Coordinates of C-alpha atoms in Angstrom, one line a residue:
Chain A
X1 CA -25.0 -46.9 -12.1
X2 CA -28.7 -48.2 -12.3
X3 CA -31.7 -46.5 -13.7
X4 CA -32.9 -45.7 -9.8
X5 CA -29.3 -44.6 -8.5
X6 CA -29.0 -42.6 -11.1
X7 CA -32.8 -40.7 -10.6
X8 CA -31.9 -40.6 -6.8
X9 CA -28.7 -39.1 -7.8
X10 CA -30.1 -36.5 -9.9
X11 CA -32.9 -35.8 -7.1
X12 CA -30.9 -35.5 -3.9
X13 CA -27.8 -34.1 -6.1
X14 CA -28.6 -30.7 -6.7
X15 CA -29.6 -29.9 -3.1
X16 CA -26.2 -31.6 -1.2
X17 CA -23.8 -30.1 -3.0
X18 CA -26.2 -26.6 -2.9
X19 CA -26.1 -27.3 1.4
X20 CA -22.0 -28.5 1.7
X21 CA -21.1 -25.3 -0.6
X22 CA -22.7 -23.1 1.7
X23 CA -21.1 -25.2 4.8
X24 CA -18.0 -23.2 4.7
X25 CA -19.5 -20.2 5.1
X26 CA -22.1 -20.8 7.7
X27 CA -19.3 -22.2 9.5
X28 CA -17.2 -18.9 9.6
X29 CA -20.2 -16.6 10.2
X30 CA -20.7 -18.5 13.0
X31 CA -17.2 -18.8 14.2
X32 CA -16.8 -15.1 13.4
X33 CA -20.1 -14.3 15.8
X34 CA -18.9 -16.5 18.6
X35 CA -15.2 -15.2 18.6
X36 CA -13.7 -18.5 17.6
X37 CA -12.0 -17.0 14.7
X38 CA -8.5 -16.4 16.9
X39 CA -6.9 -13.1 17.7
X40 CA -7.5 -10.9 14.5
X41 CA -11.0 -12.1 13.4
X42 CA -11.5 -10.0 10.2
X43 CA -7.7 -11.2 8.5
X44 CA -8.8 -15.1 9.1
X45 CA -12.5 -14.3 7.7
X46 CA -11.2 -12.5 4.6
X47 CA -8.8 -15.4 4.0
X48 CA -10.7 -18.1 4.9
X49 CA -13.4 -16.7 2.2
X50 CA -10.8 -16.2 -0.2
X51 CA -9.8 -19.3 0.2
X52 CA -13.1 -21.5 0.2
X53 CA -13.1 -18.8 -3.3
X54 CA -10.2 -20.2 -4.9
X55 CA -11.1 -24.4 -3.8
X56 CA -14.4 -23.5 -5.7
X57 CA -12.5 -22.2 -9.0
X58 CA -10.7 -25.2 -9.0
X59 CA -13.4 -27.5 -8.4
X60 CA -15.2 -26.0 -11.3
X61 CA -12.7 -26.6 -13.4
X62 CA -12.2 -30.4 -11.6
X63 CA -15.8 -30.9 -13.3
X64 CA -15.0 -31.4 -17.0
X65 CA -12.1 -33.6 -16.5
X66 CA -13.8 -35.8 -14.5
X67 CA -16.3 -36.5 -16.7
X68 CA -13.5 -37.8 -19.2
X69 CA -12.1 -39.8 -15.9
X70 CA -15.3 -41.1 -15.3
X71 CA -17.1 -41.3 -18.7
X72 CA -20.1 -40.1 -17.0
X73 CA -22.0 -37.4 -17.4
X74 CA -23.2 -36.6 -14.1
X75 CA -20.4 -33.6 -13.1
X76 CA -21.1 -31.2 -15.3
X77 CA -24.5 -30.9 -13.9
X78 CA -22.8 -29.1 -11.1
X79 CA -20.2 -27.2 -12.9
X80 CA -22.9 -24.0 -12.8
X81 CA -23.4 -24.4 -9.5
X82 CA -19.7 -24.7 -8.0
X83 CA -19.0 -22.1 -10.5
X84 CA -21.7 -19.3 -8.9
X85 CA -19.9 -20.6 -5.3
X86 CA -16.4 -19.9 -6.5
X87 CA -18.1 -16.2 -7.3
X88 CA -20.1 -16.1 -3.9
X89 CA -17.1 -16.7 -1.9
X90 CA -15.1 -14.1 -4.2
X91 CA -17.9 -11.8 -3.3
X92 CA -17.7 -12.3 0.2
X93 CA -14.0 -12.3 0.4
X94 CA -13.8 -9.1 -1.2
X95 CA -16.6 -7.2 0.4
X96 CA -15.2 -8.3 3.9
X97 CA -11.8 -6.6 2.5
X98 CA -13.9 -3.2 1.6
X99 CA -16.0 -3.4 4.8
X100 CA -14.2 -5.0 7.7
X101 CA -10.6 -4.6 6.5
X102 CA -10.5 -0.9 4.8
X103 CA -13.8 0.0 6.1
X104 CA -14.9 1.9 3.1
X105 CA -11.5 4.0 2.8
X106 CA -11.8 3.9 -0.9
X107 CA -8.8 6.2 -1.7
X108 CA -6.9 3.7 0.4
X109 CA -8.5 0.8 -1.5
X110 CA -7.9 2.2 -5.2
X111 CA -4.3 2.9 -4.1
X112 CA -3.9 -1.1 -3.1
X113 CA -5.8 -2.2 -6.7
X114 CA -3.3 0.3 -8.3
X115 CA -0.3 -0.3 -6.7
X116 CA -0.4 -3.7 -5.3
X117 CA -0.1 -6.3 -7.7
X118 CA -1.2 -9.0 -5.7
X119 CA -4.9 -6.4 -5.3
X120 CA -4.7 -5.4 -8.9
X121 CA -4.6 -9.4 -9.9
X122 CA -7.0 -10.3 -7.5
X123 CA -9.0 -7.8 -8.5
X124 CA -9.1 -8.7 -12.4
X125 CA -10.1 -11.9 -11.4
X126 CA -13.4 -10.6 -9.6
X127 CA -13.9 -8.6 -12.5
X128 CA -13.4 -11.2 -15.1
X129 CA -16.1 -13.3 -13.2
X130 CA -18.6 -11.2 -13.7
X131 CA -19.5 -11.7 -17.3
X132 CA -19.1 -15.4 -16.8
X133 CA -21.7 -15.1 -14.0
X134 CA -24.4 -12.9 -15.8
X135 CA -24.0 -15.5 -18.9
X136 CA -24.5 -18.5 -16.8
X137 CA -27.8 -19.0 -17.4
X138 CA -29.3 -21.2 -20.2
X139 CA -30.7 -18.5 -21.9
X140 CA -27.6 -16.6 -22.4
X141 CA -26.2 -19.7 -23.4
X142 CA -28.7 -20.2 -26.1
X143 CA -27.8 -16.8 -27.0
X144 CA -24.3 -17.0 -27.2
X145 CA -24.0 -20.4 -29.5
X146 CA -20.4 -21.0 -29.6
X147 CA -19.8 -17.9 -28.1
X148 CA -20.8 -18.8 -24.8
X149 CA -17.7 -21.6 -24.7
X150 CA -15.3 -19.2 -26.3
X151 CA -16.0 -16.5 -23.3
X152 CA -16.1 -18.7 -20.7
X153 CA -12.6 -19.9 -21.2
X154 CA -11.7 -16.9 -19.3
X155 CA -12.1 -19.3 -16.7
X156 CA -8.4 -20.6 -17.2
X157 CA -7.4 -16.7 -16.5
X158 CA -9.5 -16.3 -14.0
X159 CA -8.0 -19.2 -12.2
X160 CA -4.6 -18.0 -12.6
X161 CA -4.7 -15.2 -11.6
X162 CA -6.3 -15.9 -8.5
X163 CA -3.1 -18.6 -7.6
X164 CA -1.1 -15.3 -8.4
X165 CA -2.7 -13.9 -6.3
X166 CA -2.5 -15.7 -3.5
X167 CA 1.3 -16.3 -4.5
X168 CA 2.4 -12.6 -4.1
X169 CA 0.4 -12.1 -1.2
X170 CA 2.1 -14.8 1.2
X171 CA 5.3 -13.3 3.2
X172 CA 7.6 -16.4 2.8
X173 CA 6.0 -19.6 3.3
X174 CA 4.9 -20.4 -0.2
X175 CA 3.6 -24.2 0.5
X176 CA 0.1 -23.6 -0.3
X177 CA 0.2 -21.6 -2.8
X178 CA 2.2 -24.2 -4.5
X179 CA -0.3 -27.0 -3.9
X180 CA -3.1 -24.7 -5.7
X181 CA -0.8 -23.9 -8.5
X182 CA 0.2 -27.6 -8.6
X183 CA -3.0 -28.6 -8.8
X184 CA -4.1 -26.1 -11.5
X185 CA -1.5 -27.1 -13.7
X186 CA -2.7 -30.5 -13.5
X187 CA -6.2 -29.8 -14.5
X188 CA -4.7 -28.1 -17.0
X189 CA -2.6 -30.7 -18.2
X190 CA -5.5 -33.0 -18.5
X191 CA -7.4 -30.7 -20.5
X192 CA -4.9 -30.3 -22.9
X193 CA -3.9 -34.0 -23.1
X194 CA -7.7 -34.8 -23.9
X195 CA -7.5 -31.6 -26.3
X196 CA -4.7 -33.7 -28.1
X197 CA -6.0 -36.8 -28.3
X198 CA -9.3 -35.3 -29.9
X199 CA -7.2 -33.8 -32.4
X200 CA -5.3 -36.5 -33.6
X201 CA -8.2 -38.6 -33.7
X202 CA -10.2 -36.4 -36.1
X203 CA -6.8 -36.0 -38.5
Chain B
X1 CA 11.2 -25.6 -7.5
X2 CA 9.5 -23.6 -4.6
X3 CA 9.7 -26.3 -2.0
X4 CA 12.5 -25.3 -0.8
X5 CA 14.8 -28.6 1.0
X6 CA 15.1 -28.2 4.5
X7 CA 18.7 -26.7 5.5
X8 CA 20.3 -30.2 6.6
X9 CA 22.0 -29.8 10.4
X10 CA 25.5 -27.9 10.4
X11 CA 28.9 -30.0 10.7
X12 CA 29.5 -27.1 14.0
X13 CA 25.9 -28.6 15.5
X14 CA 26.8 -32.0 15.9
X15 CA 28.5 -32.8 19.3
X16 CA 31.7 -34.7 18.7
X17 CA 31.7 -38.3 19.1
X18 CA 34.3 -38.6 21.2
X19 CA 32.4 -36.4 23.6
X20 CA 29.2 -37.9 23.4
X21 CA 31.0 -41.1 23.9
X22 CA 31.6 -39.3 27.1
X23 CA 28.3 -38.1 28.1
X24 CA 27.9 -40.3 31.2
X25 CA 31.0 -39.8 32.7
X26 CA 30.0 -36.4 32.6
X27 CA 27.1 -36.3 34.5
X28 CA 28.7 -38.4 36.8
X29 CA 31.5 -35.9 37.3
X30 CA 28.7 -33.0 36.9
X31 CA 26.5 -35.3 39.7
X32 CA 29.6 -35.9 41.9
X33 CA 30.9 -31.6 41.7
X34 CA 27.1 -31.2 42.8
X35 CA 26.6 -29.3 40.3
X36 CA 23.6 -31.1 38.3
X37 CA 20.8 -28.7 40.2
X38 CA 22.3 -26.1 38.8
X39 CA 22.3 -28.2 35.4
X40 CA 18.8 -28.3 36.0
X41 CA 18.0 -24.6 37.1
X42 CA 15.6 -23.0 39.2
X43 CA 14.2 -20.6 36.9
X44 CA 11.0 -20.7 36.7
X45 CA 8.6 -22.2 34.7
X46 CA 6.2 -21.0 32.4
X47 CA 3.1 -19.7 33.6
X48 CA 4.9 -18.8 37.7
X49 CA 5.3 -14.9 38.2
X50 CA 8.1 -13.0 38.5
X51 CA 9.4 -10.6 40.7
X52 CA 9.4 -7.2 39.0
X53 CA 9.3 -3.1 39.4
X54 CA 7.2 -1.4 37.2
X55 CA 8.9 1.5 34.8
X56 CA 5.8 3.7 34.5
X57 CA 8.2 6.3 32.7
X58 CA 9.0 4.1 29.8
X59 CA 5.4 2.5 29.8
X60 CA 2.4 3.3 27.3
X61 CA -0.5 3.9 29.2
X62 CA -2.7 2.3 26.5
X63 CA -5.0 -0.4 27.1
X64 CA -2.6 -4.2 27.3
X65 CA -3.7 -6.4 24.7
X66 CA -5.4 -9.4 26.1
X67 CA -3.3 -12.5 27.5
X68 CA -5.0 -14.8 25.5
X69 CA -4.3 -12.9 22.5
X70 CA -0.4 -12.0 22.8
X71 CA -0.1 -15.8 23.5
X72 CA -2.4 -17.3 20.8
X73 CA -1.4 -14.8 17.9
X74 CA 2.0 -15.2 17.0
X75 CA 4.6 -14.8 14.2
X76 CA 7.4 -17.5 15.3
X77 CA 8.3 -19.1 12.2
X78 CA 10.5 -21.6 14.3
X79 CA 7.3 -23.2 14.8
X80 CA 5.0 -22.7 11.7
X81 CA 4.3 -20.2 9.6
X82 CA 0.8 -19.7 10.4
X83 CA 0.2 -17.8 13.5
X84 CA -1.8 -20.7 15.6
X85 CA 1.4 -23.3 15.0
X86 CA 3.4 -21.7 17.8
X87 CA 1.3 -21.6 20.7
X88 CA 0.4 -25.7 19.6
X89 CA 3.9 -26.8 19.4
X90 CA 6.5 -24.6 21.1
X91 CA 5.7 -26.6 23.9
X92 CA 8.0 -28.7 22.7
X93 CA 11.2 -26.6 23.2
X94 CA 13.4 -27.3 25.9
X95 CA 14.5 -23.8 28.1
X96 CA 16.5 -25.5 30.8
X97 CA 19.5 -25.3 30.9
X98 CA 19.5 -22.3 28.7
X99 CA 23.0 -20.5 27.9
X100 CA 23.7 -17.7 25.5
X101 CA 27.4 -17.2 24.2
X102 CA 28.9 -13.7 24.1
X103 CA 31.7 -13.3 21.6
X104 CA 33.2 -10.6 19.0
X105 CA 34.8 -7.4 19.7
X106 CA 34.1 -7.1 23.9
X107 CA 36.3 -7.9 26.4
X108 CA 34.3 -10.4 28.3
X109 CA 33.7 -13.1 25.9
X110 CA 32.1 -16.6 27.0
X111 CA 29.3 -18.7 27.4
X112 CA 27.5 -17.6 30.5
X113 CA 24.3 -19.5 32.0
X114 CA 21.1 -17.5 32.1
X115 CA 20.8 -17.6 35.1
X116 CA 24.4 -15.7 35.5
X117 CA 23.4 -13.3 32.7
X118 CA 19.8 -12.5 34.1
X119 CA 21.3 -12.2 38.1
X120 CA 22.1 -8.3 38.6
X121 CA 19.3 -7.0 36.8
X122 CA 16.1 -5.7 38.7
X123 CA 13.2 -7.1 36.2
X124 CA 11.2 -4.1 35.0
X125 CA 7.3 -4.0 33.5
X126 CA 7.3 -1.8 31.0
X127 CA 4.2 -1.4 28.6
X128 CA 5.0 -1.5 24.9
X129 CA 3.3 -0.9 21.6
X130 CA 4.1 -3.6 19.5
X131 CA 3.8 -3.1 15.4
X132 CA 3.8 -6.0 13.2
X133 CA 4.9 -5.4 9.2
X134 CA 1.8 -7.3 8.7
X135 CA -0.4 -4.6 9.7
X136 CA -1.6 -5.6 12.9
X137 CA -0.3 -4.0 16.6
X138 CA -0.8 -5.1 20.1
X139 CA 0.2 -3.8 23.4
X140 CA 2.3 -5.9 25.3
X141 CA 3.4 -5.5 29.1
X142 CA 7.3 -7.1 28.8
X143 CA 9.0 -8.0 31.8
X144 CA 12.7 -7.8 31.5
X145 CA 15.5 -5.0 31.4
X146 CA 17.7 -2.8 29.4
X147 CA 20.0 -4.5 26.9
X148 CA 22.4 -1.5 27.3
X149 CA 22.7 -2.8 30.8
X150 CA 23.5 -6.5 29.7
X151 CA 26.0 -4.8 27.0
X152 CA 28.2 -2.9 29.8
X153 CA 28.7 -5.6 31.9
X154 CA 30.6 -7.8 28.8
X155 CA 32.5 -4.4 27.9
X156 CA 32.0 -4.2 24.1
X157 CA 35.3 -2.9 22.4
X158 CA 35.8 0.1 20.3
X159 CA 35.2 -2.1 17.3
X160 CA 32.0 -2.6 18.5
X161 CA 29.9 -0.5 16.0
X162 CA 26.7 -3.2 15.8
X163 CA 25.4 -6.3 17.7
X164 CA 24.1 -9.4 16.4
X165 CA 21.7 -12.1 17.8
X166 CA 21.3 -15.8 16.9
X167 CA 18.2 -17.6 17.8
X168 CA 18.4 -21.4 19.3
X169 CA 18.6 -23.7 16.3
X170 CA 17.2 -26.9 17.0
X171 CA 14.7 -28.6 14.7
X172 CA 13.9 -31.6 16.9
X173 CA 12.3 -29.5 19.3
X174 CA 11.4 -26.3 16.7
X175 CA 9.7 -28.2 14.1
X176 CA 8.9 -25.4 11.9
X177 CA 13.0 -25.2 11.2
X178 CA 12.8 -28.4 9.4
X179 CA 11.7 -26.5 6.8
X180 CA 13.7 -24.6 5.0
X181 CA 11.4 -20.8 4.7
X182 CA 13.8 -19.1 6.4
X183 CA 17.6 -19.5 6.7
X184 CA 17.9 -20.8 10.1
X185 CA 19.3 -19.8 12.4
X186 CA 17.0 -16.5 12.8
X187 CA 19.6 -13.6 13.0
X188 CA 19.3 -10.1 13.7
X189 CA 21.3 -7.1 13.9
X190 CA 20.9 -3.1 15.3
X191 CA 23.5 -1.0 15.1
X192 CA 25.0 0.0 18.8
X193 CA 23.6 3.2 19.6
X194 CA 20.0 1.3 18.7
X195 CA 21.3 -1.4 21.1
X196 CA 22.0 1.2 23.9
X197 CA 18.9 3.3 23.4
X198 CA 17.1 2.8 27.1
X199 CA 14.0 1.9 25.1
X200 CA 15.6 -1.4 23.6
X201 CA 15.2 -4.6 26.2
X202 CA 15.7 -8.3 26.7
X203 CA 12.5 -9.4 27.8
X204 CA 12.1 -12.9 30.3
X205 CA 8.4 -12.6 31.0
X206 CA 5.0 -11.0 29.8
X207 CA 1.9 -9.8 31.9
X208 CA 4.1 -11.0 35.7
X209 CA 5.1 -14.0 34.0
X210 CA 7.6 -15.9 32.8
X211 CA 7.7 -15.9 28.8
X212 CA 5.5 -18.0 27.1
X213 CA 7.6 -20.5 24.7
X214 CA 5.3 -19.0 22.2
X215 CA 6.7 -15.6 22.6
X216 CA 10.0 -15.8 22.4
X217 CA 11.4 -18.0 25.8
X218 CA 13.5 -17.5 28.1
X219 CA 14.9 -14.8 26.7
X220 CA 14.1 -12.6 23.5
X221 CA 14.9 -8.8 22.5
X222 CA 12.0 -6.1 22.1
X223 CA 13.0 -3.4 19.9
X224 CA 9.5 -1.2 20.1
X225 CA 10.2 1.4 17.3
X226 CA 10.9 -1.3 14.7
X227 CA 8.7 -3.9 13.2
X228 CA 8.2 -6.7 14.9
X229 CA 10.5 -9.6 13.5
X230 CA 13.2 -7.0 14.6
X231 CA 12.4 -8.5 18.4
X232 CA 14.6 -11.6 17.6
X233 CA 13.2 -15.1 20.1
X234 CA 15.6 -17.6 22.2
X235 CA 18.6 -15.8 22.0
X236 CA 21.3 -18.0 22.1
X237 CA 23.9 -15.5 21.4
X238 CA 25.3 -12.1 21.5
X239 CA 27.8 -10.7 19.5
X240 CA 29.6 -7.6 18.7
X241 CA 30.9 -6.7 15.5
X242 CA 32.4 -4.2 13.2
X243 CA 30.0 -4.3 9.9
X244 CA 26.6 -4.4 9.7
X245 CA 25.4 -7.9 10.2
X246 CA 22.9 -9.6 8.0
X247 CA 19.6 -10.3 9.4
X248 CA 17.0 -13.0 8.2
X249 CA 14.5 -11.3 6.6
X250 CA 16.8 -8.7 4.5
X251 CA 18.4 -12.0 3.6
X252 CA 14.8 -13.6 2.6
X253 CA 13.7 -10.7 0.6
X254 CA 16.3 -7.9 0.3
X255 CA 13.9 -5.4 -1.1
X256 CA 10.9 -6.0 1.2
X257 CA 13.0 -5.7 5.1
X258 CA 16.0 -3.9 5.3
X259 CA 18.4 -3.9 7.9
X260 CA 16.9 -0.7 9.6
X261 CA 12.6 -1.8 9.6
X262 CA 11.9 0.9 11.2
X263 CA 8.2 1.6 11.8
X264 CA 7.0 4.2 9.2
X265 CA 3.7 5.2 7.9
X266 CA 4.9 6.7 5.1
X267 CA 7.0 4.0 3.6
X268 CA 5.4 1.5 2.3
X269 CA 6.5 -2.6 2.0
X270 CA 6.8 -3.2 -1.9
X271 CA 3.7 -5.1 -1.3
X272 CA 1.3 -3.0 0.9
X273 CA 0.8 0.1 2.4
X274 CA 1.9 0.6 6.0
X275 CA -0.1 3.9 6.5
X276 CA -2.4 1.8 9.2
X277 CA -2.5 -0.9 11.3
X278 CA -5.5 -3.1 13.0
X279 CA -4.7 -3.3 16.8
X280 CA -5.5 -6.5 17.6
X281 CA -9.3 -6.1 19.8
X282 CA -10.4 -3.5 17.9
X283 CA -12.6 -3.2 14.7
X284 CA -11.5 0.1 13.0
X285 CA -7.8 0.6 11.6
X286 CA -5.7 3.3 13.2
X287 CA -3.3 5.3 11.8
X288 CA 0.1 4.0 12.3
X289 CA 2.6 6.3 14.0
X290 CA 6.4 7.6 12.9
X291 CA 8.2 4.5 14.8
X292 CA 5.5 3.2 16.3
X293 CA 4.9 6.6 18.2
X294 CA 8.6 6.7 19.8
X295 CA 9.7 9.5 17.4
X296 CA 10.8 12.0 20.5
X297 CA 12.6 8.8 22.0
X298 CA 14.3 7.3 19.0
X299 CA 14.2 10.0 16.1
X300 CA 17.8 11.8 16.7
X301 CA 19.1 8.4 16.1
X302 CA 18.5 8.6 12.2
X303 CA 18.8 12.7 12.1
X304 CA 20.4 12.9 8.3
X305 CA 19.2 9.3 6.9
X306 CA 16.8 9.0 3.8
X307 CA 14.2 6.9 5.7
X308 CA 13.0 5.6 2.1
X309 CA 16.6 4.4 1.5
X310 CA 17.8 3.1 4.9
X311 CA 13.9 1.4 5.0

């Protein structure tokens, strides 16, 4: 890359991907206000958000091993931001479930988070986001030292148990859910190769 | 691995060589009987009303779900698993000719032509709540008539305790059976009284019409006190048997559908609650009724049955 790529790059970056991670959801408020969501509007919202949720996870976690794949820097600058995305769709997703789906029935909803185990997972995984969320900034990582890497591996949970949850949700047709788990496992699997190279290097 | 392989095409499905070796000299003989417009039948096609009486006594008085809805929103895994994939490609199925084959324990076995099986029955609208296990509900106005009817004139024996249906397998024209989700052929299975309870119908037609392929065409059950998968699509056969028959979705997930599935607020799926339902067109959830709100019709059918074991 040259010197002025690269500054245009840096310039321009930040703003796209801030505009196409937001496309998703523009997109279904819209198609949710002009009734182009099909019969049963508020099931295709909450799943469409939980999916765009789940992409984002995995496009977080696409970041670091692309910078091995690339030897470039550059990705990581966005890892924060696809990161707070993953958590914004999350957000949406479940809020839509509490609003539109249960509409505030929260006797209903606390029976689902204890008694269904595709809730009760999902749920975790909100909750684990949180503190990953409120420690994003560079304070808090300043703060936390080697702390802040340590706690934000809770990412890899996060992440599974949002494929879980998408796994023991589906009736019969488990097709995507295997393409997310799939994928996961590879990231993974580059992470861990790199992992082992590092090591075996330093002994 | 998940993926499961899709179930390869059954020895029993493949027409002999010998007779399709044969096939032309069979239209010529079927061409030279005269009998090739009845090959190619009248019945209607999708989209042309049909002639029908409407059964105000048996009908909900609730507001129909919309047209667009009931034919855009649908569970047909034949097709896809998603519920656009059968209103885009069920198109594709072929429902002329169209025969269904009556066998087990009745006296009047055979393959009949639908057009044979469908002649002495006055079509009936008749306005029924529809509950999905997927917690959604819709109103749908069926056109069609009592399968108790159907089951008299083929004289089921006295070993005759259930009945089982088979949908078409044919995954050429339903794409979605190229996958292996399910174990195709779709079966399903009610036990006889269930069969002859006036409230349990072959429908042929929705809102005037004849049956989207969407919904279930030509010719599909609709069992309104039971969840919807129950309602088995393109019936291809009927038969009557002694033991309780297996049915696709018990076989799928044994502890999630049992053979009964009958609509009940207070048993859940292993997976969610089944206390309410969203009616398709509406905003709030409403409470789901004790078999769908058919308890006076259909309760003294399962007087003496744990409900929680017989789910």
């Amino acid at each position: 890359m040259t010197p002025d790529s690269a500054k245009l790059l840096q310039r321009i970056g930040t703003p796209l991907v801030f505009t196409l991670s937001l496309l998703p959801f523009i997109l279904l408020v819209l198609q949710l206000l002009t009734d182009a969501l099909g019969a049963n509007p508020i099931e295709a919202f909450i799943r469409h958000n939980g999916e765009w949720g789940l992409r984002f996870l995995l496009l977080t976690l696409t970041m670091t091993p692309l910078r091995y794949v690339l030897k470039q820097s550059w990705p990581l600058r966005y890892r924060r931001m696809l990161g707070l995305f993953a958590f914004f769709y999350v957000c949406i997703h479940l809020s839509s479930y509490i609003v539109l789906d249960q509409f505030f029935d929260w006797a209903e909803i606390w029976a689902d988070i204890l008694k269904r185990p595709f809730i009760t997972v999902g749920m975790t995984a909100f909750l684990l986001l949180i503190p990953l969320v409120v420690t994003s900034n560079k304070m808090m990582m300043k703060r936390l030292g080697r702390n802040w890497q340590r706690l934000h591996r809770l990412v890899y949970v996060i992440a599974v148990c949002a494929v879980l949850h998408y796994f023991w949700l589906v009736k019969a047709d488990l097709y995507w859910p295997t393409v997310y788990a799939v994928l996961l496992l590879a990231l993974f699997t580059i992470r861990i190769a790199k992992s082992h190279a590092q090591r075996t290097r330093i002994s | 691995m998940l993926i499961k392989k899709p179930a390869t095409i059954k020895s029993s499905e493949i027409t002999d060589e010998a007779i399709y070796l044969r096939r032309r000299e069979f239209l010529q003989t079927s061409a030279g009987l005269g009998l090739l417009p009845f090959v190619k039948t009248a019945a209607a096609k999708t989209g042309a009303s049909l002639q029908h009486v409407k059964n105000a006594k048996l009908s909900s008085s609730e507001k129909p779900t919309a047209y667009e809805s009931i034919t855009s929103y649908n569970n047909f895994y034949e097709f896809g698993t998603d519920k656009e994939s059968p209103a885009k490609y069920a198109n594709r199925l072929t429902t002329e000719p169209w025969s269904i084959v009556i066998d087990g324990a009745v006296n009047k076995p055979g393959r009949y032509q639908l057009e044979d099986i469908l002649k002495p029955h006055t079509l009936e609208e008749r306005i029924y709540r529809l509950r999905c296990v997927e917690r959604w509900s819709m109103v749908v106005p069926w056109i069609g008539f009592s399968l108790a009817d159907l089951i008299k004139r083929f004289e089921p024996t006295s070993k005759a305790k259930y009945v089982q249906f088979t949908t078409l397998y044919r995954p050429k024209e339903m794409i979605g059976q190229q996958r292996g989700v399910l174990n195709w052929p779709y079966v399903e299975g009610l036990r006889m009284d269930e069969a002859m309870h006036p409230l349990t119908m072959l429908a042929v037609g929705l809102y005037g019409k004849v049956m989207p392929n969407q919904n279930g065409a030509p010719i599909r059950l609709v069992v309104p006190w039971k969840y919807g998968y129950k309602s088995i699509k393109s019936i291809v056969k009927i038969s009557f048997t002694e033991q309780e028959p297996p049915t696709t979705w018990n076989l799928s997930a044994p502890s999630e559908y049992g053979f009964y599935s009958n609509v009940n607020p207070q048993v859940d799926h292993p997976r969610w609650s089944q206390r309410k339902e969203r009616r398709i067109g509406e905003f709030l959830r409403r409470d789901t009724l004790m078999f769908n709100g058919y308890a006076d019709e259909v309760a003294h059918l399962y007087k003496g049955m744990d409900l929680r074991k017989y789910y």
